[in-house]
mmCIF file of C-alpha atoms and ligand atoms in Angstrom:
data_model
loop_
_atom_site.group_PDB
_atom_site.id
_atom_site.type_symbol
_atom_site.label_atom_id
_atom_site.label_comp_id
_atom_site.label_asym_id
_atom_site.label_seq_id
_atom_site.Cartn_x
_atom_site.Cartn_y
_atom_site.Cartn_z
ATOM 1 C CA MET A 1 0.000 0.000 0.000
ATOM 2 C CA THR A 2 1.203 3.495 -0.734
ATOM 3 C CA GLN A 3 0.638 6.607 1.289
ATOM 4 C CA THR A 4 -2.815 8.139 0.881
ATOM 5 C CA VAL A 5 -3.509 11.837 1.224
ATOM 6 C CA LEU A 6 -7.097 12.964 1.692
ATOM 7 C CA THR A 7 -8.008 16.633 1.349
ATOM 8 C CA TRP A 8 -11.411 18.208 1.882
ATOM 9 C CA HIS A 9 -12.267 21.020 -0.506
ATOM 10 C CA GLY A 10 -15.551 21.948 1.133
ATOM 11 C CA HIS A 11 -19.069 20.429 1.018
ATOM 12 C CA ALA A 12 -18.801 16.924 -0.522
ATOM 13 C CA CYS A 13 -15.646 17.620 -2.532
ATOM 14 C CA PHE A 14 -12.652 15.488 -1.620
ATOM 15 C CA GLU A 15 -9.369 14.763 -3.283
ATOM 16 C CA ILE A 16 -7.649 11.435 -2.782
ATOM 17 C CA GLN A 17 -4.016 11.343 -3.724
ATOM 18 C CA ASN A 18 -1.996 8.157 -3.889
ATOM 19 C CA GLU A 19 -0.213 7.316 -7.135
ATOM 20 C CA LYS A 20 -3.124 9.135 -8.773
ATOM 21 C CA ARG A 21 -5.176 12.175 -8.024
ATOM 22 C CA ILE A 22 -8.877 11.439 -7.695
ATOM 23 C CA LEU A 23 -11.382 14.244 -7.334
ATOM 24 C CA ILE A 24 -14.863 13.499 -5.956
ATOM 25 C CA ASP A 25 -17.901 15.775 -6.353
ATOM 26 C CA PRO A 26 -15.991 18.909 -7.408
ATOM 27 C CA PHE A 27 -18.448 21.656 -6.471
ATOM 28 C CA ILE A 28 -16.300 24.769 -6.799
ATOM 29 C CA THR A 29 -18.298 27.494 -8.548
ATOM 30 C CA GLY A 30 -20.832 28.754 -6.007
ATOM 31 C CA ASN A 31 -19.289 26.855 -3.095
ATOM 32 C CA PRO A 32 -18.637 29.415 -0.373
ATOM 33 C CA LYS A 33 -16.421 26.995 1.582
ATOM 34 C CA THR A 34 -13.996 25.710 -1.029
ATOM 35 C CA ASP A 35 -10.307 26.547 -1.318
ATOM 36 C CA LEU A 36 -10.149 25.576 -4.998
ATOM 37 C CA THR A 37 -10.500 27.554 -8.173
ATOM 38 C CA LYS A 38 -11.557 25.398 -11.102
ATOM 39 C CA GLU A 39 -8.778 26.678 -13.363
ATOM 40 C CA ASN A 40 -5.969 25.169 -11.308
ATOM 41 C CA VAL A 41 -7.496 21.797 -10.457
ATOM 42 C CA LYS A 42 -5.487 18.755 -11.526
ATOM 43 C CA ALA A 43 -7.040 15.311 -11.598
ATOM 44 C CA ASP A 44 -6.435 11.885 -13.117
ATOM 45 C CA LEU A 45 -10.026 10.925 -12.513
ATOM 46 C CA VAL A 46 -13.236 12.709 -11.544
ATOM 47 C CA VAL A 47 -15.913 10.798 -9.638
ATOM 48 C CA VAL A 48 -19.449 12.170 -9.321
ATOM 49 C CA THR A 49 -21.956 10.564 -6.928
ATOM 50 C CA HIS A 50 -25.095 12.108 -8.443
ATOM 51 C CA GLY A 51 -26.411 14.883 -10.649
ATOM 52 C CA HIS A 52 -27.294 17.555 -8.094
ATOM 53 C CA SER A 53 -25.393 20.730 -8.806
ATOM 54 C CA ASP A 54 -23.603 20.725 -5.449
ATOM 55 C CA HIS A 55 -21.968 17.414 -6.495
ATOM 56 C CA LEU A 56 -21.652 17.500 -10.280
ATOM 57 C CA GLY A 57 -20.398 21.032 -9.808
ATOM 58 C CA ASP A 58 -17.511 21.830 -12.170
ATOM 59 C CA ALA A 59 -16.822 18.176 -13.001
ATOM 60 C CA VAL A 60 -17.343 18.562 -16.762
ATOM 61 C CA GLU A 61 -14.988 21.497 -17.108
ATOM 62 C CA ILE A 62 -12.339 19.846 -14.939
ATOM 63 C CA ALA A 63 -12.569 16.519 -16.794
ATOM 64 C CA LEU A 64 -12.370 18.226 -20.182
ATOM 65 C CA GLY A 65 -9.531 20.470 -19.066
ATOM 66 C CA ASN A 66 -7.473 17.560 -17.768
ATOM 67 C CA GLY A 67 -8.520 15.156 -20.537
ATOM 68 C CA VAL A 68 -9.699 12.614 -17.963
ATOM 69 C CA PRO A 69 -12.963 10.703 -17.549
ATOM 70 C CA ILE A 70 -15.879 11.233 -15.211
ATOM 71 C CA VAL A 71 -16.998 8.092 -13.418
ATOM 72 C CA THR A 72 -20.666 8.300 -12.478
ATOM 73 C CA MET A 73 -24.062 6.606 -12.708
ATOM 74 C CA VAL A 74 -24.784 5.459 -16.243
ATOM 75 C CA GLU A 75 -27.857 7.662 -16.917
ATOM 76 C CA LEU A 76 -26.018 10.784 -15.815
ATOM 77 C CA ALA A 77 -23.003 9.708 -17.886
ATOM 78 C CA TRP A 78 -25.242 9.400 -20.962
ATOM 79 C CA ALA A 79 -26.855 12.784 -20.354
ATOM 80 C CA LEU A 80 -23.455 14.461 -20.041
ATOM 81 C CA LYS A 81 -21.995 12.655 -23.045
ATOM 82 C CA LYS A 82 -24.944 13.753 -25.182
ATOM 83 C CA GLU A 83 -24.290 17.376 -24.278
ATOM 84 C CA PHE A 84 -20.477 17.348 -24.239
ATOM 85 C CA LYS A 85 -19.254 15.214 -27.145
ATOM 86 C CA ASP A 86 -15.582 15.341 -26.160
ATOM 87 C CA LEU A 87 -16.223 14.306 -22.596
ATOM 88 C CA LEU A 88 -14.848 10.945 -21.489
ATOM 89 C CA VAL A 89 -17.312 9.074 -19.289
ATOM 90 C CA GLU A 90 -17.460 5.763 -17.462
ATOM 91 C CA GLY A 91 -21.112 5.092 -16.724
ATOM 92 C CA ILE A 92 -21.330 2.490 -13.992
ATOM 93 C CA ASN A 93 -24.261 1.169 -11.979
ATOM 94 C CA LEU A 94 -24.961 0.014 -8.445
ATOM 95 C CA SER A 95 -22.703 -2.775 -7.147
ATOM 96 C CA GLY A 96 -20.687 -2.431 -10.302
ATOM 97 C CA GLY A 97 -17.564 -0.507 -10.818
ATOM 98 C CA VAL A 98 -14.619 0.213 -13.013
ATOM 99 C CA THR A 99 -10.868 0.528 -12.824
ATOM 100 C CA VAL A 100 -9.675 3.696 -14.534
ATOM 101 C CA SER A 101 -6.002 4.690 -14.689
ATOM 102 C CA GLY A 102 -5.368 1.939 -12.158
ATOM 103 C CA VAL A 103 -7.912 3.384 -9.712
ATOM 104 C CA LYS A 104 -10.634 1.030 -8.563
ATOM 105 C CA VAL A 105 -14.055 2.646 -8.127
ATOM 106 C CA ARG A 106 -16.993 0.586 -6.833
ATOM 107 C CA SER A 107 -20.542 1.846 -6.729
ATOM 108 C CA VAL A 108 -22.805 1.296 -3.720
ATOM 109 C CA ILE A 109 -26.333 2.439 -3.007
ATOM 110 C CA ALA A 110 -27.239 5.825 -1.617
ATOM 111 C CA VAL A 111 -30.711 6.615 -0.343
ATOM 112 C CA HIS A 112 -31.330 9.948 -2.021
ATOM 113 C CA SER A 113 -32.334 11.198 -5.515
ATOM 114 C CA SER A 114 -30.459 12.365 -8.577
ATOM 115 C CA SER A 115 -31.376 14.924 -11.199
ATOM 116 C CA TYR A 116 -29.692 16.997 -13.855
ATOM 117 C CA LYS A 117 -31.383 19.991 -15.484
ATOM 118 C CA ASP A 118 -34.691 19.082 -13.821
ATOM 119 C CA GLN A 119 -34.666 15.510 -15.172
ATOM 120 C CA TYR A 120 -34.190 12.391 -13.113
ATOM 121 C CA VAL A 121 -30.914 10.784 -14.120
ATOM 122 C CA GLY A 122 -30.884 7.338 -12.562
ATOM 123 C CA SER A 123 -30.035 6.546 -9.007
ATOM 124 C CA PRO A 124 -27.553 8.379 -6.843
ATOM 125 C CA MET A 125 -24.646 6.362 -5.527
ATOM 126 C CA GLY A 126 -21.932 6.137 -2.960
ATOM 127 C CA VAL A 127 -18.460 5.013 -4.004
ATOM 128 C CA VAL A 128 -15.714 2.890 -2.541
ATOM 129 C CA ILE A 129 -12.382 3.973 -3.959
ATOM 130 C CA GLY A 130 -9.072 2.181 -3.790
ATOM 131 C CA ASP A 131 -7.759 -1.303 -3.376
ATOM 132 C CA GLY A 132 -5.408 -1.179 -0.403
ATOM 133 C CA PHE A 133 -6.567 1.765 1.643
ATOM 134 C CA LYS A 134 -10.270 1.941 0.824
ATOM 135 C CA ILE A 135 -12.292 5.099 1.168
ATOM 136 C CA TYR A 136 -16.089 5.062 1.175
ATOM 137 C CA HIS A 137 -17.600 8.378 0.071
ATOM 138 C CA ALA A 138 -21.300 8.041 0.844
ATOM 139 C CA GLY A 139 -22.467 10.857 -1.444
ATOM 140 C CA ASP A 140 -25.752 12.316 -0.261
ATOM 141 C CA THR A 141 -27.649 9.699 1.661
ATOM 142 C CA GLY A 142 -29.895 8.860 4.531
ATOM 143 C CA VAL A 143 -28.898 6.063 6.832
ATOM 144 C CA PHE A 144 -29.795 2.559 5.592
ATOM 145 C CA ARG A 145 -29.320 -0.923 6.995
ATOM 146 C CA ASP A 146 -27.313 -2.164 4.003
ATOM 147 C CA MET A 147 -24.375 -0.101 5.226
ATOM 148 C CA GLU A 148 -23.668 -3.373 7.059
ATOM 149 C CA LEU A 149 -23.330 -4.974 3.647
ATOM 150 C CA ILE A 150 -20.957 -2.249 2.515
ATOM 151 C CA ARG A 151 -18.784 -3.184 5.484
ATOM 152 C CA GLU A 152 -19.015 -6.906 4.733
ATOM 153 C CA VAL A 153 -18.252 -6.537 1.037
ATOM 154 C CA HIS A 154 -15.764 -3.672 0.992
ATOM 155 C CA HIS A 155 -14.345 -3.135 4.499
ATOM 156 C CA PRO A 156 -13.615 0.557 4.002
ATOM 157 C CA ASN A 157 -10.742 1.854 6.116
ATOM 158 C CA LEU A 158 -12.285 5.302 6.118
ATOM 159 C CA SER A 159 -15.860 6.487 5.621
ATOM 160 C CA ILE A 160 -16.837 9.980 4.542
ATOM 161 C CA LEU A 161 -20.397 10.654 5.680
ATOM 162 C CA PRO A 162 -22.825 13.558 5.251
ATOM 163 C CA ILE A 163 -24.019 14.989 8.571
ATOM 164 C CA GLY A 164 -25.659 18.283 7.609
ATOM 165 C CA GLY A 165 -29.282 17.149 7.886
ATOM 166 C CA TYR A 166 -32.141 18.524 5.766
ATOM 167 C CA TYR A 167 -31.021 16.698 2.570
ATOM 168 C CA THR A 168 -29.075 13.907 4.255
ATOM 169 C CA MET A 169 -28.322 12.288 7.574
ATOM 170 C CA SER A 170 -27.754 14.531 10.545
ATOM 171 C CA PRO A 171 -25.213 13.631 13.251
ATOM 172 C CA ALA A 172 -27.809 11.556 15.112
ATOM 173 C CA GLU A 173 -28.438 9.284 12.097
ATOM 174 C CA ALA A 174 -24.832 9.316 10.936
ATOM 175 C CA GLN A 175 -23.867 7.799 14.264
ATOM 176 C CA PHE A 176 -25.876 4.703 13.279
ATOM 177 C CA ALA A 177 -24.096 4.639 9.940
ATOM 178 C CA VAL A 178 -20.757 4.628 11.741
ATOM 179 C CA SER A 179 -21.850 1.719 13.922
ATOM 180 C CA MET A 180 -22.734 -0.334 10.851
ATOM 181 C CA LEU A 181 -19.700 0.563 8.760
ATOM 182 C CA LYS A 182 -17.147 0.058 11.528
ATOM 183 C CA SER A 183 -14.401 1.683 9.501
ATOM 184 C CA GLU A 184 -11.334 2.735 11.434
ATOM 185 C CA TYR A 185 -11.775 6.405 10.544
ATOM 186 C CA VAL A 186 -14.785 8.581 9.739
ATOM 187 C CA VAL A 187 -14.811 12.054 8.238
ATOM 188 C CA PRO A 188 -17.974 14.207 8.314
ATOM 189 C CA MET A 189 -18.965 16.247 5.243
ATOM 190 C CA HIS A 190 -21.912 18.097 3.672
ATOM 191 C CA TYR A 191 -22.458 20.459 6.592
ATOM 192 C CA GLY A 192 -22.061 24.185 7.148
ATOM 193 C CA THR A 193 -21.876 25.114 3.476
ATOM 194 C CA PHE A 194 -25.270 26.778 3.654
ATOM 195 C CA PRO A 195 -27.458 27.611 6.692
ATOM 196 C CA LEU A 196 -29.892 24.781 5.868
ATOM 197 C CA ILE A 197 -27.323 22.063 6.467
ATOM 198 C CA SER A 198 -26.510 22.866 10.047
ATOM 199 C CA GLY A 199 -25.275 19.504 11.403
ATOM 200 C CA ASN A 200 -22.441 20.055 13.856
ATOM 201 C CA PRO A 201 -19.240 18.005 13.397
ATOM 202 C CA GLU A 202 -18.331 18.307 17.097
ATOM 203 C CA GLU A 203 -21.705 16.823 18.021
ATOM 204 C CA PHE A 204 -21.089 14.035 15.500
ATOM 205 C CA LYS A 205 -17.647 13.356 16.963
ATOM 206 C CA GLU A 206 -19.052 13.198 20.489
ATOM 207 C CA LEU A 207 -21.703 10.683 19.449
ATOM 208 C CA VAL A 208 -19.146 8.547 17.614
ATOM 209 C CA ASP A 209 -16.664 8.747 20.510
ATOM 210 C CA LYS A 210 -19.355 7.339 22.834
ATOM 211 C CA THR A 211 -19.719 4.269 20.623
ATOM 212 C CA GLY A 212 -15.962 3.700 20.478
ATOM 213 C CA VAL A 213 -16.387 2.176 17.005
ATOM 214 C CA SER A 214 -14.465 4.636 14.831
ATOM 215 C CA ARG A 215 -12.164 7.562 15.157
ATOM 216 C CA THR A 216 -13.596 10.828 13.854
ATOM 217 C CA ILE A 217 -11.349 13.135 11.895
ATOM 218 C CA ILE A 218 -12.873 16.583 11.452
ATOM 219 C CA ALA A 219 -11.259 17.716 8.229
ATOM 220 C CA LYS A 220 -10.257 21.322 7.666
ATOM 221 C CA VAL A 221 -10.725 22.661 4.156
ATOM 222 C CA GLY A 222 -7.485 22.488 2.186
ATOM 223 C CA VAL A 223 -5.492 20.768 4.936
ATOM 224 C CA PRO A 224 -4.200 17.339 3.838
ATOM 225 C CA ILE A 225 -4.849 14.298 6.034
ATOM 226 C CA VAL A 226 -2.089 11.745 5.515
ATOM 227 C CA PHE A 227 -2.290 7.985 5.966
ATOM 228 C CA GLY A 228 0.898 5.957 5.903
ATOM 229 C CA SER A 229 1.541 2.825 3.892
ATOM 230 C CA ASP A 230 0.235 0.871 6.916
ATOM 231 C CA GLY A 231 -3.126 2.662 6.591
ATOM 232 C CA LYS A 232 -2.646 4.552 9.849
ATOM 233 C CA LEU A 233 -3.124 8.271 10.273
ATOM 234 C CA LEU A 234 0.217 10.084 10.371
ATOM 235 C CA GLU A 235 0.212 12.584 13.222
HETATM 236 NI NI1 NI B 301 -28.026 15.650 -3.524
HETATM 237 MN MN1 MN B 302 -25.855 17.505 -1.791
#
């Protein structure tokens, strides 16, 4: 296993850097909490969990600019490909996946919706990325019992979970997600970007600490979190 660097870029946007640079849900334009500007973003792969604008974000421009594909749900991939002929897409579906540029991306369910330009575009998804150190990015989702199955099938080392409430789980529900996933580390996301999504990461951490199941890392925007080749957080 190589070193893995995880960086939060606000909302649901994360960058995973190992041998490759993977960008998930790159919502930059209109994101008041991001440290990125879309012009200087480098990526080997862009992963999009669903079509909502706070997740698809600037994915098309970034993928085109870097000449790299977008991995997303097949209906959204088709819709984008129809509109942007030069765009490279990998349209996967639930429980499926693809290996692009040596990066393994697996799709898992998310209990949410997905639309693009006011049309439904298939199901939303969560993703499990990586082969050695595995990161589960839940996308937007409520809590669901099959998170146990995600643990059994994928054993993510780290889970990135929405806690903002209103559109997704709040800290109270996310705590149940943590108990089912049992990953070593959890990182909260999708909170504080706008007033509506008011879930508090400290409250989430307290709830998770009580269970003793996982260690919560409250990411700071733009500050890399480094995991060594043994999968342990470097401190
Ligand atoms: Ni959404
Ligand atoms: Mn969202």
